[in-house]
Coordinates of C-alpha atoms and ligand atoms in Angstrom, one line a residue:
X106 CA 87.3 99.2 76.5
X107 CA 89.6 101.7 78.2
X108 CA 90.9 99.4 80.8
X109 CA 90.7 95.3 79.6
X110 CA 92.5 94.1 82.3
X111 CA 91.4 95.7 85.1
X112 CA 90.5 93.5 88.2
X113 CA 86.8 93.9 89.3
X114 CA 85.9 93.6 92.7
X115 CA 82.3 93.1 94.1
X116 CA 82.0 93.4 97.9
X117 CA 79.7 94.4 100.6
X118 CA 76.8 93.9 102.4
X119 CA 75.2 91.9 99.1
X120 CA 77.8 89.6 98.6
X121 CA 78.2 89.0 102.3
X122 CA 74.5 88.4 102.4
X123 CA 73.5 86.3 99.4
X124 CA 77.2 84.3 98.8
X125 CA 75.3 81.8 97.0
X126 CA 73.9 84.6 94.2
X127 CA 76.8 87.3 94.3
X128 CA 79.0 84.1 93.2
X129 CA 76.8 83.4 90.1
X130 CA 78.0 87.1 88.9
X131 CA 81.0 86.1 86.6
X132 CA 81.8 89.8 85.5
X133 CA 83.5 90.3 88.7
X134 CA 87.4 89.1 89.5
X135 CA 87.1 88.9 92.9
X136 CA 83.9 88.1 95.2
X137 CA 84.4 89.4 99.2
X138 CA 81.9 90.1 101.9
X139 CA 82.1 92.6 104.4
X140 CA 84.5 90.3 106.9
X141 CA 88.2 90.4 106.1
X142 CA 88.6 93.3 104.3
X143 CA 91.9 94.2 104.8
X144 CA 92.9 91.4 102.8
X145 CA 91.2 92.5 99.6
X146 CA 94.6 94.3 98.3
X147 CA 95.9 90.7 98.7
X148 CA 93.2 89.2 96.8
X149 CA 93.6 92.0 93.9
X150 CA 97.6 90.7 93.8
X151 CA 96.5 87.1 93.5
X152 CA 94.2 87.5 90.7
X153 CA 96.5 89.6 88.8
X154 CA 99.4 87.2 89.1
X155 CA 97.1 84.2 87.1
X156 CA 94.0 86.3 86.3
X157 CA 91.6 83.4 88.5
X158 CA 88.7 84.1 89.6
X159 CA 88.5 84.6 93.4
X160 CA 85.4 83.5 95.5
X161 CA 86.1 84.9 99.4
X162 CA 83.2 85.2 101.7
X163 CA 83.4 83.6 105.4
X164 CA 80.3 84.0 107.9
X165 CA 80.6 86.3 110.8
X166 CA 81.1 83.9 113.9
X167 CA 79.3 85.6 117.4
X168 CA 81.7 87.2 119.4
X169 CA 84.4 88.1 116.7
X170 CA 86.4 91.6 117.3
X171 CA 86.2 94.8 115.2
X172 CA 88.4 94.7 112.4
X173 CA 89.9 97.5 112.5
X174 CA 91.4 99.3 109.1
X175 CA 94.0 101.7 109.5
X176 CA 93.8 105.1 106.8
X177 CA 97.2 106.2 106.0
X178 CA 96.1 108.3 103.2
X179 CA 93.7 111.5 104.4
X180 CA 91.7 113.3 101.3
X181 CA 91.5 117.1 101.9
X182 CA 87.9 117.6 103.0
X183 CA 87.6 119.2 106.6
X184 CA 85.9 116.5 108.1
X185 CA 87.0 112.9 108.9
X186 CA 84.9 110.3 109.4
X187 CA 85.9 107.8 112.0
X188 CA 84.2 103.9 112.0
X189 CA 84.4 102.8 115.6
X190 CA 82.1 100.3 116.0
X191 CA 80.7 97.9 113.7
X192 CA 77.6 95.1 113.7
X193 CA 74.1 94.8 115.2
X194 CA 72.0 93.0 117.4
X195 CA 69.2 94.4 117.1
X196 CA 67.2 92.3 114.0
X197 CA 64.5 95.4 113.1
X198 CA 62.3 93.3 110.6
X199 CA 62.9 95.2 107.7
X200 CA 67.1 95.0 108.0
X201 CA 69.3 92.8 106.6
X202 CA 72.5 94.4 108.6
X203 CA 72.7 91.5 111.6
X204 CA 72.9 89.3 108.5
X205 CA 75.1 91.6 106.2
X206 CA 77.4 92.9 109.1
X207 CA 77.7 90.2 111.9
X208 CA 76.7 91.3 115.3
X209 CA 77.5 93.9 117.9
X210 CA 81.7 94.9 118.0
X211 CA 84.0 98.0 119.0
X212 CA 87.2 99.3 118.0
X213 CA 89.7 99.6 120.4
X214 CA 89.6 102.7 122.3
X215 CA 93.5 102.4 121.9
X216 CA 93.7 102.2 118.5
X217 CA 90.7 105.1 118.4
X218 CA 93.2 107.4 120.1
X219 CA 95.8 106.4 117.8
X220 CA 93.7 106.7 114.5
X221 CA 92.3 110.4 115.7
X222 CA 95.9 111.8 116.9
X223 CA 97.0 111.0 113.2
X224 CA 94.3 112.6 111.7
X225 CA 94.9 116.2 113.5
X226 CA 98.6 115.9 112.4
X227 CA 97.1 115.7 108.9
X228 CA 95.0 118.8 109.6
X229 CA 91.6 118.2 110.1
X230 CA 89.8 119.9 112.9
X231 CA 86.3 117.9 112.5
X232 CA 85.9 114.5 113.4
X233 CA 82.3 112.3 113.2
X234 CA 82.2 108.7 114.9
X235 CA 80.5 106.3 113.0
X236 CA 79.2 102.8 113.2
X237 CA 76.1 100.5 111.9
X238 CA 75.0 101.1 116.0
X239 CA 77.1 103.5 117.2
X240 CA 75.2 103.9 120.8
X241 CA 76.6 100.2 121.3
X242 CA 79.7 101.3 120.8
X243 CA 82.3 100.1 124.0
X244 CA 79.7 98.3 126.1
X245 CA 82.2 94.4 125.8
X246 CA 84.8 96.5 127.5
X247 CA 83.1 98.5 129.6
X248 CA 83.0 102.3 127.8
X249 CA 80.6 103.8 125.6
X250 CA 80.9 106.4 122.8
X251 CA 80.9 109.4 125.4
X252 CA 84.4 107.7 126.2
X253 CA 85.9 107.7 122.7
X254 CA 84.6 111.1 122.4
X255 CA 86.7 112.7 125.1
X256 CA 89.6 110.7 123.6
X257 CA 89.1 112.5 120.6
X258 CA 88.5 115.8 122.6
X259 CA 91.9 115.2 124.8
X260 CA 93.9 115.1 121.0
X261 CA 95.1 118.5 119.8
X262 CA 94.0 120.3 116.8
X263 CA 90.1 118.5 117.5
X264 CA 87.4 121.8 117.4
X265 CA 85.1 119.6 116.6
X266 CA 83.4 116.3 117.3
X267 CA 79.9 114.7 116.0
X268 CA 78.1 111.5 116.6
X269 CA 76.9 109.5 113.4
X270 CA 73.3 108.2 113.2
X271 CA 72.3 106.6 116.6
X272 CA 69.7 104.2 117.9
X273 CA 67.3 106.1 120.7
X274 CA 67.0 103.4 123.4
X275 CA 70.5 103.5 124.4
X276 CA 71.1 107.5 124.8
X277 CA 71.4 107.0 128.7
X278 CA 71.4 110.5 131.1
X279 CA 74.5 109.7 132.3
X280 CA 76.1 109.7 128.2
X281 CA 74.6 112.3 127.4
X282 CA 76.0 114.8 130.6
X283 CA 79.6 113.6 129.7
X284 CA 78.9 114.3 126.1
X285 CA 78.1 118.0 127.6
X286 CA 81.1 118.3 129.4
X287 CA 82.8 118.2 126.1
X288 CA 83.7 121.6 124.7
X289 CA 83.9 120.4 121.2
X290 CA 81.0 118.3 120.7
X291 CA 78.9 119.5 118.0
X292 CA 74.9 119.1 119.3
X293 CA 73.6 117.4 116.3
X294 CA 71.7 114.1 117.1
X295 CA 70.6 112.0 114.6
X296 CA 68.3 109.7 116.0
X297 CA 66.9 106.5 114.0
X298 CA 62.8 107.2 114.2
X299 CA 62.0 105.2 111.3
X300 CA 58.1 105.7 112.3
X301 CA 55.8 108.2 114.7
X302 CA 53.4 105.2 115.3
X303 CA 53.4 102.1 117.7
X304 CA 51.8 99.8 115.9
X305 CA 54.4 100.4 113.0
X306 CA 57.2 100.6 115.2
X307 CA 56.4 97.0 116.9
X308 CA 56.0 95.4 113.5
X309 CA 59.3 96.4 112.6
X310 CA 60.7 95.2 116.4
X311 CA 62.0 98.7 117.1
X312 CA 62.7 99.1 120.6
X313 CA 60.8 102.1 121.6
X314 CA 57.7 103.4 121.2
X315 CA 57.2 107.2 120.2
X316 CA 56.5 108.7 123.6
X317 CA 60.0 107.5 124.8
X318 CA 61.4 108.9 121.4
X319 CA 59.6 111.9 122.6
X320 CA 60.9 112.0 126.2
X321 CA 64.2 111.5 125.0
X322 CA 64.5 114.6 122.7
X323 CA 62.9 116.3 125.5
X324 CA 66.0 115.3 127.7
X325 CA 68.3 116.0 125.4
X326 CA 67.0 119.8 125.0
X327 CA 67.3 120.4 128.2
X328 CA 70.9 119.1 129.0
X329 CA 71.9 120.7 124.9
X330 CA 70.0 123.7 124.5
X331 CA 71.1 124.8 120.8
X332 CA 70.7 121.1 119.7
X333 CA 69.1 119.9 116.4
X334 CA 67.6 116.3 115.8
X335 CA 67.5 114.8 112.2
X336 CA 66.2 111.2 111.9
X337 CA 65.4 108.5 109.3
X338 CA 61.6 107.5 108.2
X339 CA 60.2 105.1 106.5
X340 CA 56.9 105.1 104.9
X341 CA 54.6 102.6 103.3
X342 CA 56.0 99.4 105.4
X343 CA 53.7 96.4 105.4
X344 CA 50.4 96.9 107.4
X345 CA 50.8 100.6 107.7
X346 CA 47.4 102.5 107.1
X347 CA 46.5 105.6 106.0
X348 CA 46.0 106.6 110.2
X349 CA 49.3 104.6 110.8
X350 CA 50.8 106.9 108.4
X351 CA 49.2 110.3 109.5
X352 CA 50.7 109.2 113.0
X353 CA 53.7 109.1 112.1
X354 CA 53.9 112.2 110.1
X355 CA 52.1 114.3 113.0
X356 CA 54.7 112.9 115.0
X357 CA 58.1 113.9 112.7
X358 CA 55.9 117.9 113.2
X359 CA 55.6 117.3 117.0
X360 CA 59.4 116.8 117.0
X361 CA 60.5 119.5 114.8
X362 CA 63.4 118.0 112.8
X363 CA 65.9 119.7 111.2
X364 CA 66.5 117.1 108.6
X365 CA 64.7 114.2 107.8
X366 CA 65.3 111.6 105.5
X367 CA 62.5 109.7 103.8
X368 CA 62.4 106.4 102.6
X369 CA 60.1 104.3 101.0
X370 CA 59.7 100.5 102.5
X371 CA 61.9 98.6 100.0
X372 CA 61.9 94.2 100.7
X373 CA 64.9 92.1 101.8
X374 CA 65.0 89.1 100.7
X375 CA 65.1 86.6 104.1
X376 CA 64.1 89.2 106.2
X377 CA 60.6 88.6 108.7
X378 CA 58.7 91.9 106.8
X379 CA 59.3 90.5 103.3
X380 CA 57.2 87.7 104.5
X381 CA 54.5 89.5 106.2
X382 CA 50.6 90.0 105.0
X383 CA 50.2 93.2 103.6
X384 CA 52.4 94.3 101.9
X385 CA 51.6 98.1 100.6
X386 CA 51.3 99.0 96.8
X387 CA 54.4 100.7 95.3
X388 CA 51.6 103.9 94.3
X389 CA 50.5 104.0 97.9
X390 CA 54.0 104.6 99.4
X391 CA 54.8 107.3 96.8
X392 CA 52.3 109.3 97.8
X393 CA 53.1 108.7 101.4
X394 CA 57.0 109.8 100.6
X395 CA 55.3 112.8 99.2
X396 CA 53.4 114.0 102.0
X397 CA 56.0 113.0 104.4
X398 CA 58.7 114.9 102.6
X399 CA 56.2 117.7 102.7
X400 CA 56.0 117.1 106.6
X401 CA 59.9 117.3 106.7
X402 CA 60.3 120.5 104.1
X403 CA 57.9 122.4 106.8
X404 CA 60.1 121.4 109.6
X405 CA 63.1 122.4 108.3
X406 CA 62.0 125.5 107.0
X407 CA 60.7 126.9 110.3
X408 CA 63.8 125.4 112.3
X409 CA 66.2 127.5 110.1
X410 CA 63.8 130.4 110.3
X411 CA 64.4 130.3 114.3
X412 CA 68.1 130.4 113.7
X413 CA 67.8 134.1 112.6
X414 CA 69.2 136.6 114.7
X415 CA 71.9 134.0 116.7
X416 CA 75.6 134.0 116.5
X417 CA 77.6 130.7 115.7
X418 CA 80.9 129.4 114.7
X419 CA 81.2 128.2 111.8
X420 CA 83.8 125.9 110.3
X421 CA 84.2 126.8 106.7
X422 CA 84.3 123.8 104.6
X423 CA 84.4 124.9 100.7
X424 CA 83.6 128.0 98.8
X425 CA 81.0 128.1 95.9
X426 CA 82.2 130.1 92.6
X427 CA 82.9 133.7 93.4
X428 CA 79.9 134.4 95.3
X429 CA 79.5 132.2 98.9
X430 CA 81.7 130.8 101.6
X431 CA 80.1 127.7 102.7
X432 CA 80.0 125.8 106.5
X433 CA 78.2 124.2 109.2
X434 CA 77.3 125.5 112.1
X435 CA 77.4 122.6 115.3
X436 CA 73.8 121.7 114.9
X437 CA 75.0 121.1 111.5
X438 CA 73.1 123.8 109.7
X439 CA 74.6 125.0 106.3
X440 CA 75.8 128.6 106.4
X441 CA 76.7 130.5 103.4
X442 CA 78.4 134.0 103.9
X443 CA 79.5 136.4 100.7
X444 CA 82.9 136.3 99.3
X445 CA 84.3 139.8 99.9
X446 CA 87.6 138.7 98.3
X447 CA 87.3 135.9 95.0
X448 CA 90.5 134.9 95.8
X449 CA 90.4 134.2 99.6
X450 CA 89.5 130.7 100.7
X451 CA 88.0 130.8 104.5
X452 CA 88.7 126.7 104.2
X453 CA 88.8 125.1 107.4
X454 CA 88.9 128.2 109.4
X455 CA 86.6 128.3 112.1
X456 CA 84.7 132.2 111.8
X457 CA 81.5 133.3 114.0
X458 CA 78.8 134.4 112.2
X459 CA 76.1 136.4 112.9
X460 CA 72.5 134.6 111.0
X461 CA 70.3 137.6 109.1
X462 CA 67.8 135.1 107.8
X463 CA 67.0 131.2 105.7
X464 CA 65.7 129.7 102.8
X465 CA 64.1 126.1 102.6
X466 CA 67.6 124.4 103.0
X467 CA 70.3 126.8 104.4
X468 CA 70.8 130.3 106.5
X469 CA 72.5 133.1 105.1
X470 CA 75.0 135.3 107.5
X471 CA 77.4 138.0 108.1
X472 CA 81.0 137.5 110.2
X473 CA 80.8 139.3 113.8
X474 CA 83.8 140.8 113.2
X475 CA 84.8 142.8 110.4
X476 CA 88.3 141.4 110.0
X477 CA 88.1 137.7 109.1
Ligands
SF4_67 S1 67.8 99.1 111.3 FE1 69.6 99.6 112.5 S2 69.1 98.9 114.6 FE2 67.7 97.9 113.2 S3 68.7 95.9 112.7 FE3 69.3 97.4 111.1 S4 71.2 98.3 111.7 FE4 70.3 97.2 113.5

């Protein structure tokens, strides 16, 4: 064994979830849940000093603040990603994150403003807020997430600014015009569907039904015109039908994503849809991922296909062997433009580039201007 003494940690949502069970697993050092991380380093000293084994897992008490964890150590990719909010409240049937996670809680928009400013002094241009429920982020002091994106717009060196996965029923008008009014927010909305169908989306005590999904990403083209919607689905959960099902896949069409996600229903343990009736066969929901992926494949391919022929900036992320520069444009489509020079990296350089036509995954373009 290369390293005999090293100290094994086992943390997360399992332990934090099922203490009783993670405990049981004696190849790990040190057991921690998802509260109190910060003080893992700590834990990692103790054990080493008598090599004990080290239980750690407190329950999440209502009303507890964000913990936040400050990065002093940035990797070199372009893009940071920024946890501001952490929790839920929300108990979807299928989820064990209110149990995993604790409930609803927001960083500081203080300590956001601090957190971002260091990260443009270490050079990245690209910032994407995160949380479990991001759209909940600010509301038990009064802000919301279109707030902590204008702090990160007001900090120099930020060309860019993207919103993590978010929850539909809390995308007010209001956020999303002050989300407009910010030159470097990056249109991209991923927006949790998780099914096309009512009946499905009560059983798993989603809060909206897919009409309001609908009228939503209606809204949100209007006010963000070059916008793009990705989402999560999940097939094959308990009760679902074969016509449950072929709603929800005519829906993810109706909406024209540029990305989807597809899941199969998979149980948690203690959760309301692990007990319920009906439970759908393992075969079933394969073929269900398969047409559904299908459904997706045929969305993305035509929503690249009507990027052809439109100019955007791109911010250059990596380049692949000697042939392709690779980006995102800010509905977060891939962009791949030649290398005219194997030696020249276009890394984190923001370039605009003119689309001459797509594949089944990415667009292919030329720089407007010659010298680049
Ligand atoms: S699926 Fe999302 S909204 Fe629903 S309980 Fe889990 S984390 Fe909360």
């Amino acid at each position: 064994m290369r390293y005999s003494d090293a100290v094994i940690a086992l943390t997360g949502c399992y332990p934090q979830a099922s203490p009783d069970e993670a405990a049981k697993l004696t190849d790990a050092d040190i057991i921690a849940g998802t509260k109190d991380r910060s003080g893992i380093p700590a834990l990692v000293e103790e054990c080493l000093a008598d090599r004990h084994r080290i239980v750690s897992i407190s329950p999440y008490i209502k009303g507890e603040p964000f913990e936040p964890i400050v990065c002093s150590r940035f990797d070199d990719n372009t893009r940071a990603f920024v946890k501001i909010q952490d929790g839920c409240d929300q108990f979807c049937s299928y989820c064990m994150i209110p149990f995993a996670r604790g409930r609803c809680r927001s960083k500081p928009i203080e300590i956001v403003r601090r957190e971002i400013a260091d990260i443009a002094a270490n050079g990245k241009k690209e910032i994407v807020l995160t949380g479990i429920n991001l759209a909940f982020y600010g509301r038990e002091f009064g802000y919301d997430m279109a707030d902590a994106a204008k702090v990160c717009s007001e900090t120099e060196g930020i060309e860019r600014i993207r919103l993590g996965s978010l929850e539909p029923e809390m995308m007010s008008e209001d956020m999303l015009m002050r989300l407009a009014a910010i030159p470097q927010f990056c249109p991209q909305f991923h927006l949790s569907l998780q099914s096309g169908c009512d009946r499905t989306l009560r059983a798993m005590n989603r809060k909206y039904t897919a009409e309001e999904y609908y009228q939503l990403t209606e809204r949100i083209r209007r006010i963000f015109p070059d916008c793009s919607f990705t989402t999560d689905v999940m097939v094959g959960f308990p009760q679902e039908t074969d016509e449950d099902f072929a709603e929800s896949a005519a829906f993810v069409k109706k909406i024209g994503f540029a990305k989807v996600h597809v899941f199969r229903y998979s149980r948690r343990h203690g959760t309301r849809a692990d007990k319920m009736d009906g439970q759908v066969p393992e075969n079933v929901k394969t073929v269900r991922w398969q047409k559904m992926t299908a459904a997706a494949g045929e969305c993305r391919e035509k929503y690249l296909a009507s990027l052809v022929g439109k100019t955007v900036p791109v911010l250059f992320e990596r380049e692949n062997s000697t042939e392709f520069h690779h980006g995102y444009a800010p509905d977060y489509t891939l962009i791949k433009i030649s290398r005219k020079n194997p030696e020249k990296s276009l890394r984190n350089r923001i370039i605009s580039v003119i689309i001459e036509s797509s594949s089944s995954d990415d667009c292919f373009g030329r720089p407007e201007h010659l010298s680049y």
